[in-house]
Amino acid sequence: MPSRRNVITFIALGLLAGLSPAHAQGPAEQPAKLPVVATFSILADLARNVGGDRVEVISLVGPNGDPHVYQPSPEDAKNLNAAKLILVNGLGLEGWLDRLIKASGAKAPIVVATKGIAPRKMEEDGKIGLDPHAWQSIPNAEIYVANIRDGLIAVDPSGADAYRANASAYLAKLADLDEEVRAALAKIPPERREIITTHDAFGYFGEAYDFKFIAPEGVSTETEASARDVAKIIRQIKAEKIPAVFLENVTDPRMAKRIAEESGATIGGALYSDALSPPDGPAANYVDMMRNNIKQLTAALAN
Ligand SMILES: [Zn+2]
């Protein structure tokens, strides 16, 4: 139930909204920002880096949110309808999106950020599926950035120079980050590069940086791991002397903790897999997310 105070605030906000911007007076008005919607927080951060102050990026799935399973709100439909550009990951990540876009009546172009990335194919329960977690490899994130840049230029050509400049500055930052990651991970010996996470979110990371990740849940969090999957992983940890089990920010920590307890493996810190942290957390943007993950991996695995 809205309190009386909330109702009054709401009316006051409505009055303020009615006054601006046509009736606002004072210094030169800021040009309206280009409304962009990204499906999840990691993609939204990449878009903010490319769009800079010309864009207003809204993320549908928020910090620490799971983009595989998401319950859209009426607000999401409104934002999609108002968007001039919609950024999606693709590769089957956002199973809930098509229906939402249809229901919203959105007409904006849709950019698939993974366009041009060679998808990893995964066999799960006898079916071949695609692994959507391409952003976990920095060279892939560079492709995301190029796709976002081209998408922004297409809908806002007068910002082309700004988008190109922002993208090339950010790509240089990502290239440095890639070197930083490789240098840090070089401290982890080959026999300690097989590890456990809750869901299979680090396949591209593993390919790029020479790790093997094993997970009781598949590439989506939609289906839960069975008792048989968990028992199999516990046997595998013991047989192959897998050193550590890592938590994830978007999954329930209980299963990973149980696996660690029953197998004797070390429990590592939380890896950020499918979402950033809130702004005051350790993974508020893509660069900090990768740094956090490297820190957790080296803390548990480097000698
Ligand atoms: Zn995932």
Coordinates of C-alpha atoms and ligand atoms in Angstrom, one line a residue:
M1 CA 0.0 0.0 0.0
P2 CA 1.5 3.4 -0.9
S3 CA 1.7 5.7 2.0
R4 CA 0.4 9.2 1.9
R5 CA 3.9 10.6 1.7
N6 CA 4.6 8.4 -1.3
V7 CA 1.5 9.6 -3.1
I8 CA 2.5 13.2 -2.4
T9 CA 6.1 12.6 -3.7
F10 CA 4.6 10.9 -6.8
I11 CA 2.5 13.9 -7.5
A12 CA 5.4 16.3 -7.0
L13 CA 7.5 14.2 -9.4
G14 CA 4.8 14.3 -11.9
L15 CA 4.6 18.1 -11.7
L16 CA 8.4 18.3 -12.1
A17 CA 8.3 16.0 -15.1
G18 CA 5.6 18.2 -16.6
L19 CA 7.8 21.3 -16.3
S20 CA 10.9 19.9 -18.0
P21 CA 12.5 20.2 -20.4
A22 CA 10.3 22.5 -22.5
H23 CA 9.6 24.9 -19.7
A24 CA 13.1 24.7 -18.0
Q25 CA 15.1 27.9 -18.0
G26 CA 18.8 28.4 -17.5
P27 CA 22.0 27.3 -19.2
A28 CA 22.1 25.4 -22.5
E29 CA 20.1 22.2 -22.3
Q30 CA 21.8 18.9 -22.6
P31 CA 20.8 17.1 -25.9
A32 CA 18.6 14.1 -25.1
K33 CA 20.6 10.9 -24.7
L34 CA 20.1 8.0 -27.0
P35 CA 18.0 5.4 -25.1
V36 CA 19.7 2.0 -25.4
V37 CA 18.5 -1.3 -23.7
A38 CA 20.9 -4.1 -23.0
T39 CA 19.7 -7.5 -21.8
F40 CA 22.2 -7.9 -18.9
S41 CA 24.7 -6.0 -16.8
I42 CA 27.9 -7.1 -18.5
L43 CA 26.6 -6.1 -22.0
A44 CA 25.3 -2.8 -20.6
D45 CA 28.7 -1.9 -19.2
L46 CA 30.4 -2.6 -22.6
A47 CA 27.7 -0.4 -24.2
R48 CA 28.3 2.5 -21.8
N49 CA 32.0 2.4 -22.6
V50 CA 31.3 2.7 -26.3
G51 CA 28.4 5.1 -26.0
G52 CA 29.9 7.4 -23.5
D53 CA 27.8 10.5 -22.6
R54 CA 25.7 10.3 -25.8
V55 CA 23.8 7.3 -24.6
E56 CA 21.6 6.2 -21.6
V57 CA 21.9 2.4 -21.2
I58 CA 19.4 0.5 -19.3
S59 CA 20.1 -3.2 -18.3
L60 CA 17.0 -5.5 -18.1
V61 CA 18.7 -8.0 -15.8
G62 CA 20.4 -6.1 -13.0
P63 CA 23.6 -6.7 -11.0
N64 CA 24.0 -10.3 -9.6
G65 CA 20.9 -11.2 -11.7
D66 CA 20.7 -14.5 -13.7
P67 CA 20.1 -13.8 -17.4
H68 CA 19.2 -17.4 -18.2
V69 CA 16.0 -17.3 -16.0
Y70 CA 14.5 -13.9 -15.7
Q71 CA 11.0 -12.6 -15.0
P72 CA 10.5 -9.4 -17.0
S73 CA 8.6 -6.5 -15.5
P74 CA 6.1 -4.1 -17.1
E75 CA 8.9 -1.5 -16.7
D76 CA 11.2 -3.6 -19.0
A77 CA 8.5 -3.5 -21.7
K78 CA 8.3 0.2 -21.4
N79 CA 12.0 0.6 -21.6
L80 CA 12.2 -1.6 -24.7
N81 CA 9.4 0.3 -26.4
A82 CA 11.3 3.6 -25.8
A83 CA 14.7 2.2 -26.9
K84 CA 16.4 3.3 -30.1
L85 CA 18.7 0.3 -30.0
I86 CA 18.4 -3.1 -28.3
L87 CA 21.6 -5.0 -27.5
V88 CA 21.3 -8.8 -26.9
N89 CA 23.9 -11.5 -26.3
G90 CA 22.2 -14.2 -28.4
L91 CA 23.5 -17.8 -28.5
G92 CA 20.4 -18.8 -26.5
L93 CA 21.2 -16.8 -23.4
E94 CA 18.0 -14.8 -23.3
G95 CA 15.2 -17.4 -23.7
W96 CA 12.7 -15.0 -22.3
L97 CA 13.4 -12.1 -24.6
D98 CA 11.5 -12.8 -27.9
R99 CA 8.2 -12.8 -26.1
L100 CA 9.0 -9.7 -24.1
I101 CA 10.1 -7.7 -27.2
K102 CA 6.9 -8.8 -29.0
A103 CA 4.7 -7.8 -26.1
S104 CA 6.5 -4.4 -25.7
G105 CA 5.8 -3.4 -29.3
A106 CA 9.5 -2.4 -29.6
K107 CA 10.6 -1.3 -33.1
A108 CA 14.3 -0.5 -32.5
P109 CA 17.0 -2.5 -34.3
I110 CA 18.4 -5.4 -32.4
V111 CA 22.2 -5.9 -32.4
V112 CA 23.4 -9.4 -31.5
A113 CA 26.7 -8.7 -29.7
T114 CA 28.1 -12.2 -30.4
K115 CA 27.8 -11.8 -34.1
G116 CA 31.0 -13.1 -35.7
I117 CA 32.1 -15.1 -32.7
A118 CA 32.6 -18.9 -33.3
P119 CA 30.2 -20.4 -30.7
R120 CA 31.2 -23.3 -28.6
K121 CA 28.9 -26.3 -29.1
M122 CA 28.0 -28.3 -26.0
E123 CA 26.4 -31.6 -25.6
E124 CA 23.8 -31.6 -22.8
D125 CA 21.5 -34.5 -22.1
G126 CA 22.1 -35.8 -25.6
K127 CA 21.2 -32.5 -27.3
I128 CA 23.7 -30.2 -29.0
G129 CA 23.4 -26.6 -27.7
L130 CA 25.4 -23.4 -28.0
D131 CA 27.4 -22.0 -25.1
P132 CA 26.3 -18.3 -24.7
H133 CA 29.1 -17.2 -22.2
A134 CA 31.3 -15.7 -24.9
W135 CA 32.1 -12.6 -22.9
Q136 CA 34.3 -14.5 -20.6
S137 CA 37.1 -14.4 -23.1
I138 CA 38.5 -10.9 -23.6
P139 CA 39.2 -11.3 -27.3
N140 CA 35.5 -12.1 -27.7
A141 CA 34.6 -9.0 -25.6
E142 CA 36.5 -7.0 -28.2
I143 CA 34.1 -8.4 -30.9
Y144 CA 31.1 -7.4 -28.7
V145 CA 32.6 -3.9 -28.6
A146 CA 33.0 -3.7 -32.4
N147 CA 29.4 -4.9 -32.9
I148 CA 28.0 -2.4 -30.3
R149 CA 30.0 0.5 -32.0
D150 CA 28.6 -0.4 -35.4
G151 CA 25.1 -0.7 -34.0
L152 CA 25.3 2.7 -32.4
I153 CA 26.7 4.4 -35.5
A154 CA 23.8 2.9 -37.6
V155 CA 21.1 4.4 -35.4
D156 CA 23.0 7.6 -34.5
P157 CA 25.3 8.5 -37.4
S158 CA 26.0 12.0 -36.1
G159 CA 27.8 10.3 -33.1
A160 CA 30.0 8.2 -35.4
D161 CA 33.3 9.9 -34.5
A162 CA 32.6 9.8 -30.8
Y163 CA 31.6 6.1 -30.9
R164 CA 34.7 5.2 -32.9
A165 CA 37.0 7.1 -30.5
N166 CA 35.4 5.6 -27.4
A167 CA 35.5 2.1 -28.9
S168 CA 39.2 2.3 -29.9
A169 CA 40.2 3.7 -26.4
Y170 CA 38.2 0.9 -24.7
L171 CA 39.6 -1.7 -27.0
A172 CA 43.1 -0.6 -26.1
K173 CA 42.1 -1.0 -22.4
L174 CA 40.8 -4.5 -23.1
A175 CA 44.0 -5.5 -24.9
D176 CA 46.0 -4.4 -21.8
L177 CA 43.6 -6.4 -19.6
D178 CA 44.1 -9.5 -21.7
E179 CA 47.9 -9.3 -21.2
E180 CA 47.3 -8.7 -17.5
V181 CA 45.1 -11.8 -17.2
R182 CA 47.6 -13.9 -19.1
A183 CA 50.5 -12.7 -16.9
A184 CA 48.6 -13.4 -13.7
L185 CA 47.4 -16.8 -14.7
A186 CA 50.9 -17.9 -15.8
K187 CA 51.5 -18.3 -12.0
I188 CA 49.1 -21.2 -11.9
P189 CA 50.8 -24.6 -12.7
P190 CA 49.2 -26.8 -15.4
E191 CA 48.2 -29.5 -13.0
R192 CA 46.0 -27.0 -11.0
R193 CA 44.1 -25.8 -14.0
E194 CA 41.1 -28.1 -13.8
I195 CA 38.4 -26.7 -11.5
I196 CA 34.8 -26.8 -10.6
T197 CA 32.0 -24.2 -10.8
T198 CA 28.3 -24.5 -10.3
H199 CA 27.2 -23.9 -13.9
D200 CA 29.2 -24.2 -17.1
A201 CA 29.9 -20.4 -17.6
F202 CA 33.6 -20.5 -18.2
G203 CA 34.1 -22.5 -21.4
Y204 CA 35.3 -19.6 -23.5
F205 CA 37.5 -18.4 -20.6
G206 CA 39.0 -21.9 -20.4
E207 CA 39.6 -22.0 -24.2
A208 CA 41.2 -18.5 -24.2
Y209 CA 43.4 -19.0 -21.1
D210 CA 44.0 -22.7 -20.9
F211 CA 41.8 -23.9 -18.1
K212 CA 39.3 -26.7 -17.8
F213 CA 36.1 -26.0 -16.0
I214 CA 33.7 -28.7 -14.9
A215 CA 30.2 -28.0 -13.6
P216 CA 27.3 -30.1 -12.3
E217 CA 24.8 -27.7 -14.1
G218 CA 25.1 -27.2 -17.8
V219 CA 25.5 -24.0 -19.8
S220 CA 22.1 -22.8 -18.5
T221 CA 21.0 -22.5 -14.9
E222 CA 17.4 -23.5 -16.0
T223 CA 17.9 -27.1 -15.3
E224 CA 19.2 -28.1 -11.9
A225 CA 21.9 -30.6 -11.4
S226 CA 20.7 -34.1 -10.5
A227 CA 22.0 -36.0 -7.5
R228 CA 23.8 -38.3 -10.1
D229 CA 25.6 -35.3 -11.7
V230 CA 26.8 -34.1 -8.3
A231 CA 27.9 -37.6 -7.2
K232 CA 29.8 -38.0 -10.5
I233 CA 31.6 -34.7 -10.0
I234 CA 32.6 -35.6 -6.4
R235 CA 34.1 -38.9 -7.7
Q236 CA 35.9 -37.0 -10.5
I237 CA 37.4 -34.5 -8.0
K238 CA 38.8 -37.3 -6.0
A239 CA 40.1 -39.3 -8.9
E240 CA 41.7 -36.4 -10.7
K241 CA 42.7 -34.5 -7.6
I242 CA 40.9 -31.4 -8.7
P243 CA 42.1 -28.7 -6.3
A244 CA 39.2 -26.2 -5.9
V245 CA 35.5 -25.6 -6.2
F246 CA 34.5 -22.0 -6.9
L247 CA 31.3 -20.1 -6.1
E248 CA 29.5 -17.9 -8.5
N249 CA 27.7 -14.7 -8.0
V250 CA 24.5 -15.8 -9.9
T251 CA 24.1 -19.3 -8.5
D252 CA 23.1 -20.7 -5.1
P253 CA 26.4 -21.4 -3.2
R254 CA 25.0 -24.4 -1.3
M255 CA 25.7 -27.0 -4.0
A256 CA 29.3 -25.9 -4.5
K257 CA 29.9 -25.9 -0.8
R258 CA 28.5 -29.4 -0.5
I259 CA 30.7 -30.6 -3.3
A260 CA 33.8 -29.1 -1.7
E261 CA 32.9 -30.6 1.7
E262 CA 32.2 -34.1 0.3
S263 CA 35.2 -34.2 -2.0
G264 CA 37.8 -32.5 0.2
A265 CA 38.5 -29.8 -2.5
T266 CA 39.3 -26.2 -1.4
I267 CA 36.4 -23.8 -1.7
G268 CA 37.5 -20.8 -3.8
G269 CA 35.9 -17.3 -3.8
A270 CA 33.1 -16.1 -5.9
L271 CA 33.6 -15.8 -9.7
Y272 CA 31.4 -13.3 -11.5
S273 CA 30.0 -15.4 -14.3
D274 CA 26.8 -13.9 -15.9
A275 CA 26.4 -10.5 -14.1
L276 CA 28.4 -7.7 -12.6
S277 CA 28.2 -6.8 -8.9
P278 CA 26.4 -3.7 -7.7
P279 CA 28.5 -0.5 -8.1
D280 CA 30.1 -0.8 -4.6
G281 CA 31.0 -4.5 -5.2
P282 CA 34.3 -6.0 -6.6
A283 CA 33.0 -6.4 -10.1
A284 CA 31.1 -3.2 -10.9
N285 CA 32.3 -3.2 -14.6
Y286 CA 33.7 -5.7 -17.1
V287 CA 37.4 -4.8 -16.4
D288 CA 36.9 -5.2 -12.6
M289 CA 35.0 -8.4 -13.1
M290 CA 37.9 -10.0 -15.0
R291 CA 40.3 -8.7 -12.4
N292 CA 38.2 -10.1 -9.6
N293 CA 38.0 -13.5 -11.2
I294 CA 41.7 -13.7 -11.8
K295 CA 42.3 -12.7 -8.2
Q296 CA 40.1 -15.5 -6.9
L297 CA 41.6 -18.0 -9.3
T298 CA 45.2 -17.2 -8.4
A299 CA 44.5 -16.9 -4.7
A300 CA 43.2 -20.5 -4.6
L301 CA 45.4 -22.1 -7.3
A302 CA 48.8 -20.3 -7.6
N303 CA 51.7 -21.8 -5.6
Ligands
ZN1 ZN 25.3 -18.7 -17.4

